[in-house]
PDB file of C-alpha atoms and ligand atoms in Angstrom:
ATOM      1  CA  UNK A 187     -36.302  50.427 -13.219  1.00 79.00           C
ATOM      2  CA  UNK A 188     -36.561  48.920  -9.969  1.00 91.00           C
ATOM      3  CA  UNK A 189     -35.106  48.731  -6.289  1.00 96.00           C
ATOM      4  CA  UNK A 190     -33.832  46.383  -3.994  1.00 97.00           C
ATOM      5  CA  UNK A 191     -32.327  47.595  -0.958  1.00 98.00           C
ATOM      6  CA  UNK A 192     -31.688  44.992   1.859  1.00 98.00           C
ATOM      7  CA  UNK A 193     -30.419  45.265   5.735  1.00 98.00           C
ATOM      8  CA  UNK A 194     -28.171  43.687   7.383  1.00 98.00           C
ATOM      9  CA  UNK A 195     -26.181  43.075  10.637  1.00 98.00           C
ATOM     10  CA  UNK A 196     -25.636  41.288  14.081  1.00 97.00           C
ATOM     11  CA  UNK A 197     -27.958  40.329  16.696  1.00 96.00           C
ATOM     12  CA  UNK A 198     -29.685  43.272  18.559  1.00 96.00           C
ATOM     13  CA  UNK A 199     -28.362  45.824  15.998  1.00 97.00           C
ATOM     14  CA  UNK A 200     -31.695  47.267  15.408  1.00 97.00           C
ATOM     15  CA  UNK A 201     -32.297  46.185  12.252  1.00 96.00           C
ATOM     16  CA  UNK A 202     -36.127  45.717  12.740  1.00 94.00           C
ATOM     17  CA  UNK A 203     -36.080  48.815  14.895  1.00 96.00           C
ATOM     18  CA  UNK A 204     -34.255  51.239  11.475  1.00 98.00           C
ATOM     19  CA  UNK A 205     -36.747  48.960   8.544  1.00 98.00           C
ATOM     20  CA  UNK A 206     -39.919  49.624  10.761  1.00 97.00           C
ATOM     21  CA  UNK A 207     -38.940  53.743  10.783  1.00 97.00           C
ATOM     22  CA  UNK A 208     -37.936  53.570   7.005  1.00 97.00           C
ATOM     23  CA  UNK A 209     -41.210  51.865   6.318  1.00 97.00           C
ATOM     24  CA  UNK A 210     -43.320  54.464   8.584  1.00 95.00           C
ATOM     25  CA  UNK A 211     -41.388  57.166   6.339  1.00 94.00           C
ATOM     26  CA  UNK A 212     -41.884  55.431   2.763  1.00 95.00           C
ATOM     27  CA  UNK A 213     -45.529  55.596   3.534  1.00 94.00           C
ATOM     28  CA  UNK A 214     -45.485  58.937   5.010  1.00 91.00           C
ATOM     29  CA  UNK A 215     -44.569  60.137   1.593  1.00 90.00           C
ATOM     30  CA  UNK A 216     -46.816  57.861  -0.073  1.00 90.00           C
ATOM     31  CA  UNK A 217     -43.938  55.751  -1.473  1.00 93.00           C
ATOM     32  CA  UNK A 218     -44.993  52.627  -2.372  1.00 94.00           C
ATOM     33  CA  UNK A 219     -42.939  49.079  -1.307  1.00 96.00           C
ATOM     34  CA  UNK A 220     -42.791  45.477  -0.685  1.00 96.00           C
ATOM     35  CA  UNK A 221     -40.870  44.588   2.375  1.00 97.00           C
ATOM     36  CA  UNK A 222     -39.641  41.155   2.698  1.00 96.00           C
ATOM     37  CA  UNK A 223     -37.932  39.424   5.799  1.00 94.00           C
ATOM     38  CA  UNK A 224     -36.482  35.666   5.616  1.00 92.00           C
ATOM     39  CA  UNK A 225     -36.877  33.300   5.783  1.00 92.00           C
ATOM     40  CA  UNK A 226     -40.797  33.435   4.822  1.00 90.00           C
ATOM     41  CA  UNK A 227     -43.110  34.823   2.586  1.00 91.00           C
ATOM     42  CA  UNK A 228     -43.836  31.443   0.985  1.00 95.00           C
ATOM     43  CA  UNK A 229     -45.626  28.188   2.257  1.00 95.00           C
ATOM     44  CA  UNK A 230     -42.336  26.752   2.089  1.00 97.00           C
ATOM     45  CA  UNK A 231     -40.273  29.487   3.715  1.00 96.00           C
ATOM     46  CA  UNK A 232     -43.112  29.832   6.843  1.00 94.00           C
ATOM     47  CA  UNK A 233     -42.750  26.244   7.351  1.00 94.00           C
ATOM     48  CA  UNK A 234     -38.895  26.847   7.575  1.00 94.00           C
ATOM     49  CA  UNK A 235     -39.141  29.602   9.609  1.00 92.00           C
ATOM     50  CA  UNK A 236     -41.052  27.900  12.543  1.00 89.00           C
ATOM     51  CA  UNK A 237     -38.284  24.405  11.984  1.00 88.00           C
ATOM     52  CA  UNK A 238     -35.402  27.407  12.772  1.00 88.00           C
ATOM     53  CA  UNK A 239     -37.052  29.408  15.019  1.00 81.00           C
ATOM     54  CA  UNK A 240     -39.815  27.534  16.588  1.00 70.00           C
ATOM     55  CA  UNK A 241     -39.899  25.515  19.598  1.00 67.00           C
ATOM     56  CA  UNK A 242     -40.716  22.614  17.090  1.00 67.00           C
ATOM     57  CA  UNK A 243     -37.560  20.507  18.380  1.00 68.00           C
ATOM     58  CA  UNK A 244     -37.585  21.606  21.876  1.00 69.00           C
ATOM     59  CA  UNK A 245     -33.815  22.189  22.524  1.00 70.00           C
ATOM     60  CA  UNK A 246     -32.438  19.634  20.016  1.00 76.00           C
ATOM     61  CA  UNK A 247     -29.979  21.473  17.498  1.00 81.00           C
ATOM     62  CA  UNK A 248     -29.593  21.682  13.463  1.00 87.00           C
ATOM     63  CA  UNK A 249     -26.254  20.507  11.911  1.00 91.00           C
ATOM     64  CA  UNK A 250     -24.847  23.242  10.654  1.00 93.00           C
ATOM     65  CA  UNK A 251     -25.043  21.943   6.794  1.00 95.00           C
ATOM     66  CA  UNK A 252     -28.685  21.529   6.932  1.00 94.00           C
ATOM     67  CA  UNK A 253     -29.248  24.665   8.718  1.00 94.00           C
ATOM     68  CA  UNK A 254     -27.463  26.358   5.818  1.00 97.00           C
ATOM     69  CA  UNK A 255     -29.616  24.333   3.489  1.00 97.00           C
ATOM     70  CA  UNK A 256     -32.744  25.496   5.054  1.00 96.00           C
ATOM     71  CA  UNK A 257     -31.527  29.503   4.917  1.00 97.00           C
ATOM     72  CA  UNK A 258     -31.259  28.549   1.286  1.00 98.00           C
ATOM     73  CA  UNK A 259     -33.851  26.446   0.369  1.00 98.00           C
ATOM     74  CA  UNK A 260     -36.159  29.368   1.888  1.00 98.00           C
ATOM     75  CA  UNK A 261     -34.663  32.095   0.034  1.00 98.00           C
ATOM     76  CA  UNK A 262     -34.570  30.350  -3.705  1.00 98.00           C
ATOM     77  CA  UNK A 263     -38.324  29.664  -3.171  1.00 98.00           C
ATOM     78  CA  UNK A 264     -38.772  33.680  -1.932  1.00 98.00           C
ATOM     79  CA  UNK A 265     -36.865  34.556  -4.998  1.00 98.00           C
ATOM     80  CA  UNK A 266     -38.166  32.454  -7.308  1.00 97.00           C
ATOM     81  CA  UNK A 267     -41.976  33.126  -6.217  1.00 97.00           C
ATOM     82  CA  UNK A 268     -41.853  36.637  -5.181  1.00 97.00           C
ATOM     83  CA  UNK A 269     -38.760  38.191  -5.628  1.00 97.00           C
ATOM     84  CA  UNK A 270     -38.180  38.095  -9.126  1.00 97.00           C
ATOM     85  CA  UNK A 271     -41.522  38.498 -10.338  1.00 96.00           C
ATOM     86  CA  UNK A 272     -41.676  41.682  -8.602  1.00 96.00           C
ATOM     87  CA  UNK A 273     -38.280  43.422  -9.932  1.00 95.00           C
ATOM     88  CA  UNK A 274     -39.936  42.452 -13.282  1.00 94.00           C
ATOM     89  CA  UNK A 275     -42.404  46.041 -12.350  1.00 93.00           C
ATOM     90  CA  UNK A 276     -41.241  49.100 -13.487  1.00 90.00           C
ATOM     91  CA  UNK A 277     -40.401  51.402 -10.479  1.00 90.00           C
ATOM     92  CA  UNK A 278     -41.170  48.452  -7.722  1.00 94.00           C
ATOM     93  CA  UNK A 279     -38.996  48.960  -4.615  1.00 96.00           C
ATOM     94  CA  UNK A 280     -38.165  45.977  -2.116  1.00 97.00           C
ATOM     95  CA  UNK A 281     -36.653  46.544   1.198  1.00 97.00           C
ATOM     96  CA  UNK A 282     -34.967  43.166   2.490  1.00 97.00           C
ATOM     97  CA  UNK A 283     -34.257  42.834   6.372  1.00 96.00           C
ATOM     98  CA  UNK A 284     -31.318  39.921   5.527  1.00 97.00           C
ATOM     99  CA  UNK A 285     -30.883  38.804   2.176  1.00 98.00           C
ATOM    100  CA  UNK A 286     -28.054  36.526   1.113  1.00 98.00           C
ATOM    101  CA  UNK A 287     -25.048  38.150   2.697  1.00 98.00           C
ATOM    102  CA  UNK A 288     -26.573  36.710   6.189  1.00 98.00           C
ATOM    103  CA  UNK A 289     -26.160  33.221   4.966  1.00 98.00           C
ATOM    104  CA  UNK A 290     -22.579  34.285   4.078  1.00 98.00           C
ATOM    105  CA  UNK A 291     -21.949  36.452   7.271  1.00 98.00           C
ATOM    106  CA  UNK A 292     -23.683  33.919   9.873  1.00 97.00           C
ATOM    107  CA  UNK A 293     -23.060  30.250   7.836  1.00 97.00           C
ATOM    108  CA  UNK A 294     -19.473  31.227   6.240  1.00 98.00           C
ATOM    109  CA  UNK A 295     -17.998  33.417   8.687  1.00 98.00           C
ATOM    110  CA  UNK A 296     -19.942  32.000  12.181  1.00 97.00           C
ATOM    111  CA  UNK A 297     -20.354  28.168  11.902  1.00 96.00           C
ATOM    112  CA  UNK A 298     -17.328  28.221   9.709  1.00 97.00           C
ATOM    113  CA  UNK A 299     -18.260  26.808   6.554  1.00 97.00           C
ATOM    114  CA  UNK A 300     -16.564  27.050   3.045  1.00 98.00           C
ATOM    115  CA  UNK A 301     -17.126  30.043   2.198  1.00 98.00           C
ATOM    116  CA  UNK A 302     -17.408  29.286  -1.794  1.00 98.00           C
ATOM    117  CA  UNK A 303     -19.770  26.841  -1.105  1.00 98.00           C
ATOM    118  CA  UNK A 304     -21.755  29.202   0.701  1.00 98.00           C
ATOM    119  CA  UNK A 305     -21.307  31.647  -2.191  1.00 98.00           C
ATOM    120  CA  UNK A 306     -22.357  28.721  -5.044  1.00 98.00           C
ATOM    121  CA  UNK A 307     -25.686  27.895  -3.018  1.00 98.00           C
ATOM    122  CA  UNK A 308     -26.408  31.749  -2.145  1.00 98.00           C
ATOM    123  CA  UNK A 309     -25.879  32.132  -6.453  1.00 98.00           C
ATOM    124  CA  UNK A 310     -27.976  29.274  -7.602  1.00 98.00           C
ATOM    125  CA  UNK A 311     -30.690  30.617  -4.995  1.00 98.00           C
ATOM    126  CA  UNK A 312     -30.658  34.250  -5.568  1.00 98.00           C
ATOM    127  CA  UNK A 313     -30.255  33.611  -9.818  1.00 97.00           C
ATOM    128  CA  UNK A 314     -27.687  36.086  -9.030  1.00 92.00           C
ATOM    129  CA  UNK A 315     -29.713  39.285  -7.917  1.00 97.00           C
ATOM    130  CA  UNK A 316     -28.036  41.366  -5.765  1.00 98.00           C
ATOM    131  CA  UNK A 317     -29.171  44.264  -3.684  1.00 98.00           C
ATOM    132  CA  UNK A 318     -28.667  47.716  -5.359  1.00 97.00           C
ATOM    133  CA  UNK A 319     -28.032  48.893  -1.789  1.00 98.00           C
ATOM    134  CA  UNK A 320     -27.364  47.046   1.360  1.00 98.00           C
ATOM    135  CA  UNK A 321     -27.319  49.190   5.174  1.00 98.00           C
ATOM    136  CA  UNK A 322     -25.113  46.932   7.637  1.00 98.00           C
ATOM    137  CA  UNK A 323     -26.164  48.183  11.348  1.00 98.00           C
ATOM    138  CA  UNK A 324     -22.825  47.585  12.606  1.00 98.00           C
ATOM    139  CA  UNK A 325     -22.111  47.663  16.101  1.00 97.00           C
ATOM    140  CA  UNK A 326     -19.781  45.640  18.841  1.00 96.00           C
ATOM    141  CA  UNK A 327     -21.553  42.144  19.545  1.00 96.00           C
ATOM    142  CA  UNK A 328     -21.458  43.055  23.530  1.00 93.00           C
ATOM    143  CA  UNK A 329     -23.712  45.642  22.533  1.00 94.00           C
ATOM    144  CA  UNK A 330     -25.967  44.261  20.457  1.00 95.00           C
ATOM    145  CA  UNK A 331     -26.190  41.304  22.440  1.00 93.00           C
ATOM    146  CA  UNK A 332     -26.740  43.241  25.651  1.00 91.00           C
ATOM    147  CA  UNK A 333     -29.550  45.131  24.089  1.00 91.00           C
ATOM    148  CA  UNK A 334     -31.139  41.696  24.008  1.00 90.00           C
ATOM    149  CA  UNK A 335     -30.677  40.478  27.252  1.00 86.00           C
ATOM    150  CA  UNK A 336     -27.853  38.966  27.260  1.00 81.00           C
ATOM    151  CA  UNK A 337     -25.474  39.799  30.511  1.00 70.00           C
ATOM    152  CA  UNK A 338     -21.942  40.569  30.951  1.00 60.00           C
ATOM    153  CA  UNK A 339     -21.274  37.645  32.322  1.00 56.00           C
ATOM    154  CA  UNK A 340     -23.402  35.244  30.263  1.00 65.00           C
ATOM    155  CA  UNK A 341     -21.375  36.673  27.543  1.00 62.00           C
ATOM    156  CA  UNK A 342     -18.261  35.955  28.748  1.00 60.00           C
ATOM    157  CA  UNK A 343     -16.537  39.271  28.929  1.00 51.00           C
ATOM    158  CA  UNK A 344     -14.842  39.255  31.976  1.00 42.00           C
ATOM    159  CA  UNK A 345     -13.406  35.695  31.357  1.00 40.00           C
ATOM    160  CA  UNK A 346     -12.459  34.926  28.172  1.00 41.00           C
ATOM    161  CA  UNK A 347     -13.531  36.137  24.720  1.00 42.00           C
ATOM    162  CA  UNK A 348     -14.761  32.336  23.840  1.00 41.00           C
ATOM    163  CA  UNK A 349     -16.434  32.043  27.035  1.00 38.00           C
ATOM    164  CA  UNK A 350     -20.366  32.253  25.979  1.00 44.00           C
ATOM    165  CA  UNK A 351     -23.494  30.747  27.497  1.00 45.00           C
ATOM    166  CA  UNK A 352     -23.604  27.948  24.945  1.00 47.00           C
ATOM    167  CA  UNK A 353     -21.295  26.179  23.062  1.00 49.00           C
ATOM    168  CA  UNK A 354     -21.048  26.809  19.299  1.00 56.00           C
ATOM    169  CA  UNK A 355     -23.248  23.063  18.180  1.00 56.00           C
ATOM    170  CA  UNK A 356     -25.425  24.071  21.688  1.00 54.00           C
ATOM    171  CA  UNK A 357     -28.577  26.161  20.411  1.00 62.00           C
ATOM    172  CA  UNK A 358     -30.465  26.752  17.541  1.00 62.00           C
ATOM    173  CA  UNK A 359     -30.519  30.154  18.733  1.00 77.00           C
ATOM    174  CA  UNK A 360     -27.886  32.648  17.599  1.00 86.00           C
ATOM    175  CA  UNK A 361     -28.223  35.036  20.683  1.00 84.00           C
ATOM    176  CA  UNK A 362     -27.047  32.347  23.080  1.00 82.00           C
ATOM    177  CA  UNK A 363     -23.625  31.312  21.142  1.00 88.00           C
ATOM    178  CA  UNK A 364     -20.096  32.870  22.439  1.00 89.00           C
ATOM    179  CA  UNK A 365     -19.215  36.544  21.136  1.00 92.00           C
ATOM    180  CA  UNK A 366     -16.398  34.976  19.326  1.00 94.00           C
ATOM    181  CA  UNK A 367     -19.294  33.596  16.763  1.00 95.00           C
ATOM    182  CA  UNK A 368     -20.495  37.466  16.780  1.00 96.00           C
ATOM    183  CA  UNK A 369     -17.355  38.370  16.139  1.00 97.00           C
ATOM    184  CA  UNK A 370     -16.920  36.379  13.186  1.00 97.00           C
ATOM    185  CA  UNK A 371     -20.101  37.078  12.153  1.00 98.00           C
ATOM    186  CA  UNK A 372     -19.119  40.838  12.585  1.00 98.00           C
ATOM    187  CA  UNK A 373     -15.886  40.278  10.589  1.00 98.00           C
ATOM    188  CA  UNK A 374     -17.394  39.131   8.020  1.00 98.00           C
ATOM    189  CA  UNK A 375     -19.990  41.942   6.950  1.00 98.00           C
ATOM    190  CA  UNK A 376     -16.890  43.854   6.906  1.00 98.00           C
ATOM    191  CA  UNK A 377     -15.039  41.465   4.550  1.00 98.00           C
ATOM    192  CA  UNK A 378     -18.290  41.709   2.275  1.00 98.00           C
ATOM    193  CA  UNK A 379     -18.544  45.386   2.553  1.00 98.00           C
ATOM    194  CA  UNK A 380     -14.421  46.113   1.594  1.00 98.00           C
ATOM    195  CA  UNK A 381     -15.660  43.650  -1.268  1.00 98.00           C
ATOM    196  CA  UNK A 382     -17.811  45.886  -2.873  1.00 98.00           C
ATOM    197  CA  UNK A 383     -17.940  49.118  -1.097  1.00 97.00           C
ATOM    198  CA  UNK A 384     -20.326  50.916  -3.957  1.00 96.00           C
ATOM    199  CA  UNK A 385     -23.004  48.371  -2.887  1.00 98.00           C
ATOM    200  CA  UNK A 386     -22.917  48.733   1.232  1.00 98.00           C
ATOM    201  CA  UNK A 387     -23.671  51.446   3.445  1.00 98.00           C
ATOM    202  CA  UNK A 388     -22.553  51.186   6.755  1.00 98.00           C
ATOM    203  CA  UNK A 389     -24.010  52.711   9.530  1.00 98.00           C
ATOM    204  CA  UNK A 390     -23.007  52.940  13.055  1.00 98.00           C
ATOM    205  CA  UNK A 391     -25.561  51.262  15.219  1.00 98.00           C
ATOM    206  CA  UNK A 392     -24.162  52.189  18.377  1.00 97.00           C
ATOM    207  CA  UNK A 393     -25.856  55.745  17.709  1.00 97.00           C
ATOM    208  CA  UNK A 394     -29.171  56.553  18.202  1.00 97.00           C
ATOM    209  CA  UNK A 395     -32.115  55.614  16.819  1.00 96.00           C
ATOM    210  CA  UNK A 396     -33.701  59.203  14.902  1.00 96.00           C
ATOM    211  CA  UNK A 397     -29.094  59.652  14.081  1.00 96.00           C
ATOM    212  CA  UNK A 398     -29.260  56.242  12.382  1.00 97.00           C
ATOM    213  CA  UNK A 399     -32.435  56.685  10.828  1.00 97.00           C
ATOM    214  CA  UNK A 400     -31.728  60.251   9.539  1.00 96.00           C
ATOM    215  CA  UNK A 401     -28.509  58.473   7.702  1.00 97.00           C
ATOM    216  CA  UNK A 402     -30.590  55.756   6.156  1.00 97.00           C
ATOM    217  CA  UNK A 403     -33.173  58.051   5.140  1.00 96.00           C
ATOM    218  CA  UNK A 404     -30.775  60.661   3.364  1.00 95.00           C
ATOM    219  CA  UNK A 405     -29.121  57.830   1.654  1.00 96.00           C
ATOM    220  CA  UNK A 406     -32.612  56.253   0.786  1.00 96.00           C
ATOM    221  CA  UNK A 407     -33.986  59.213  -0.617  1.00 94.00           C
ATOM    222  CA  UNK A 408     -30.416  59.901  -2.708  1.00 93.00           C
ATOM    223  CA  UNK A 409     -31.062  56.563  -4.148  1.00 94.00           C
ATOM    224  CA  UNK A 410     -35.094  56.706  -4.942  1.00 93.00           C
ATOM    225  CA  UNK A 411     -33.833  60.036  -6.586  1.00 90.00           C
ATOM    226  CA  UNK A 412     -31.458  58.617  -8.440  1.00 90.00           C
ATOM    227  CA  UNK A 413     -33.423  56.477  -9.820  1.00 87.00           C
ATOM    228  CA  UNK A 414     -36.214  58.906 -10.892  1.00 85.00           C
ATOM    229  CA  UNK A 415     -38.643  58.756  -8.241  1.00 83.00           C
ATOM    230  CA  UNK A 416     -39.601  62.326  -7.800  1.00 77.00           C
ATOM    231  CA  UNK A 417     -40.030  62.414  -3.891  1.00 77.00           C
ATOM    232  CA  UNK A 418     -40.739  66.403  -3.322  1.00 69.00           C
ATOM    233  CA  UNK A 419     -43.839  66.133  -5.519  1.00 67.00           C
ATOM    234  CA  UNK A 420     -45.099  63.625  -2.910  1.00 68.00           C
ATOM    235  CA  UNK A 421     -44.044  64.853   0.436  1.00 66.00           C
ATOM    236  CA  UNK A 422     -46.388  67.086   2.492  1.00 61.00           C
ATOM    237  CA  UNK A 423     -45.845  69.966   4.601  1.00 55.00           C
ATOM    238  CA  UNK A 424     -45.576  67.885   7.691  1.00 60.00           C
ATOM    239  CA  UNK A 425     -42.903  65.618   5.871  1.00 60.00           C
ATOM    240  CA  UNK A 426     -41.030  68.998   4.351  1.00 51.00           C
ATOM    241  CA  UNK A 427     -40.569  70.309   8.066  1.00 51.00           C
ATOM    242  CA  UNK A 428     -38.994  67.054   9.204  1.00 57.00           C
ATOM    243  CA  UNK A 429     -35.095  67.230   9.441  1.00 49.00           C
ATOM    244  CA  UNK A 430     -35.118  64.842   7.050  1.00 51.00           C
ATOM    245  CA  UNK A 431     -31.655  66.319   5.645  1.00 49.00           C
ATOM    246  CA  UNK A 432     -30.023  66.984   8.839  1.00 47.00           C
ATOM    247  CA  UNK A 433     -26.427  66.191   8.388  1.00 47.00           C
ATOM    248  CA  UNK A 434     -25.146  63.346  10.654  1.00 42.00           C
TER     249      UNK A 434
HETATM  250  P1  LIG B 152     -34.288  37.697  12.400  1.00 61.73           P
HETATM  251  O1  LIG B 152     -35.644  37.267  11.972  1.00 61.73           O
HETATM  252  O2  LIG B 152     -34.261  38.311  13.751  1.00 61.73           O
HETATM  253  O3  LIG B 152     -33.525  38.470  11.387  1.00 61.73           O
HETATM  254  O4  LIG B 152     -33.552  36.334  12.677  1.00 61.73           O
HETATM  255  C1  LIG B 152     -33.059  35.549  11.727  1.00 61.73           C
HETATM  256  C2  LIG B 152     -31.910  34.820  12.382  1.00 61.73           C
HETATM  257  O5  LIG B 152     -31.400  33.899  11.457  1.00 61.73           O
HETATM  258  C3  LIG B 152     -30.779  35.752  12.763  1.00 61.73           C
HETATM  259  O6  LIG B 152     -30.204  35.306  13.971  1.00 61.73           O
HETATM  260  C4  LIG B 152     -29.781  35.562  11.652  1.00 61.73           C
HETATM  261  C5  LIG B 152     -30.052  34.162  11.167  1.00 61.73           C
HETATM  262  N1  LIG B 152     -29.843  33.956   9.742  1.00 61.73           N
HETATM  263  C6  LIG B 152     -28.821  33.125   9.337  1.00 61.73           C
HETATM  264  O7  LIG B 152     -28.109  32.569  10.165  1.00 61.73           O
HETATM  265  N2  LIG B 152     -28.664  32.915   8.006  1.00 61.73           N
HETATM  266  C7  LIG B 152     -29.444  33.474   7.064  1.00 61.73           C
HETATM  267  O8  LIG B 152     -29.240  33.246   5.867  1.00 61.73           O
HETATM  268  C8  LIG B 152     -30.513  34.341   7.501  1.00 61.73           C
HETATM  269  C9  LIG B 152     -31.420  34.989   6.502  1.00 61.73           C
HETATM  270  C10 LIG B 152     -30.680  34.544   8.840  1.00 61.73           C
END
């Protein structure tokens, strides 16, 4: 049987930060794991990647439709090419930083758009997979945002909730639209997560770093257990006197 486990959550909620120190641990006990992070991982989804991210367009912006096309079109080729050949190995485990419930949280929820048709296009290009587990690093946007930079009053606070730097069609970039679009975005990992609370984990990402990574790892290692990966035969002395199981 295999595992996919993905992360999710808001800007600056330390997403990379948690995926990097479950990776470090995975290998520390010689678990072995294919880490994915989208869009990318193909030729297609690289080329995508640098049309969202890079500077490609200087500061000209997506519509929001074909952004959400691009999320999609990037993660139907991931699945198609990597994805779903690897689930087909006995015992592989993938670790996802965002899978499709960004699409839903940041394209639904954030730039407002139907949310069934986001849920059709996520479906046709996922073929319906679904993480076993997801972690949301939930935290207030302020803070997240303010981890990256972004000042109190470039966010708005002290003015108006809807007050940002940017307007909502102004950047390409996520960190520079109004909290109100974090908020939604927020709002809407929570809407997933009451959806199907056997599937998400959520984790308080206000905390700090070893308390949120102690929470992911006890969960983590509940689930490789569950799923008959015997972890103690592989963990060393070191590993055994890490608080690995301290309760948070
Ligand atoms: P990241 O590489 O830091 O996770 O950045 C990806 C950005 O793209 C992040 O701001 C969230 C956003 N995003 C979406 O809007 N929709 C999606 O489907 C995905 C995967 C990411």
């Amino acid at each position: 049987m295999s595992l996919f486990v993905s992360f999710e959550g808001g800007e600056g909620s330390g997403k990379t930060t948690q995926t990097d120190l479950l990776r470090q641990q995975l290998e520390r006990v010689n678990v072995q794991y294919l880490f994915i992070h989208e869009p990318g991982h193909t030729n297609l989804g690289e080329h995508i990647r640098t049309l969202l991210k890079g500077n490609r367009f200087g500061k000209e912006t997506i519509s929001k439709g074909a952004e959400l096309f691009l999320f999609v079109a990037a993660r139907a080729e991931l699945v198609s090419k990597v994805l779903k050949p690897s689930l087909k190995n006995k015992g592989a485990i993938i670790i996802a930083d965002r899978f499709a419930d960004s699409t839903i949280a940041y394209q639904g929820y954030g730039r407002k758009l139907p949310l069934d048709l986001v849920g059709s296009m996520n479906a046709l290009a996922t073929d319906d997979i679904t993480p076993d587990m997801t972690f949301l690093l939930d935290c207030p946007p302020e803070v997240g945002l303010r981890r990256l930079g972004v000042t109190q009053i470039e966010l708005g606070v002290q003015e108006s909730e809807h007050v940002g730097r940017l307007d909502e069609e102004d950047s390409r970039k996520f960190e520079e639209l109004p909290l109100a679009f974090h908020e939604r975005v927020r709002q809407g990992y929570h809407e997933l997560a009451q959806q199907e609370p056997g599937r998400w984990c959520i984790v308080d990402a206000t905390k700090s770093e070893d308390d949120i990574h102690r929470k992911i790892w006890k969960r983590f290692r509940n689930l490789l257990e569950t799923n008959g990966v015997d972890l103690a035969g592989n963990l060393t002395a070191d590993d055994l006197l890490r608080p690995l199981d301290t309760p948070n």
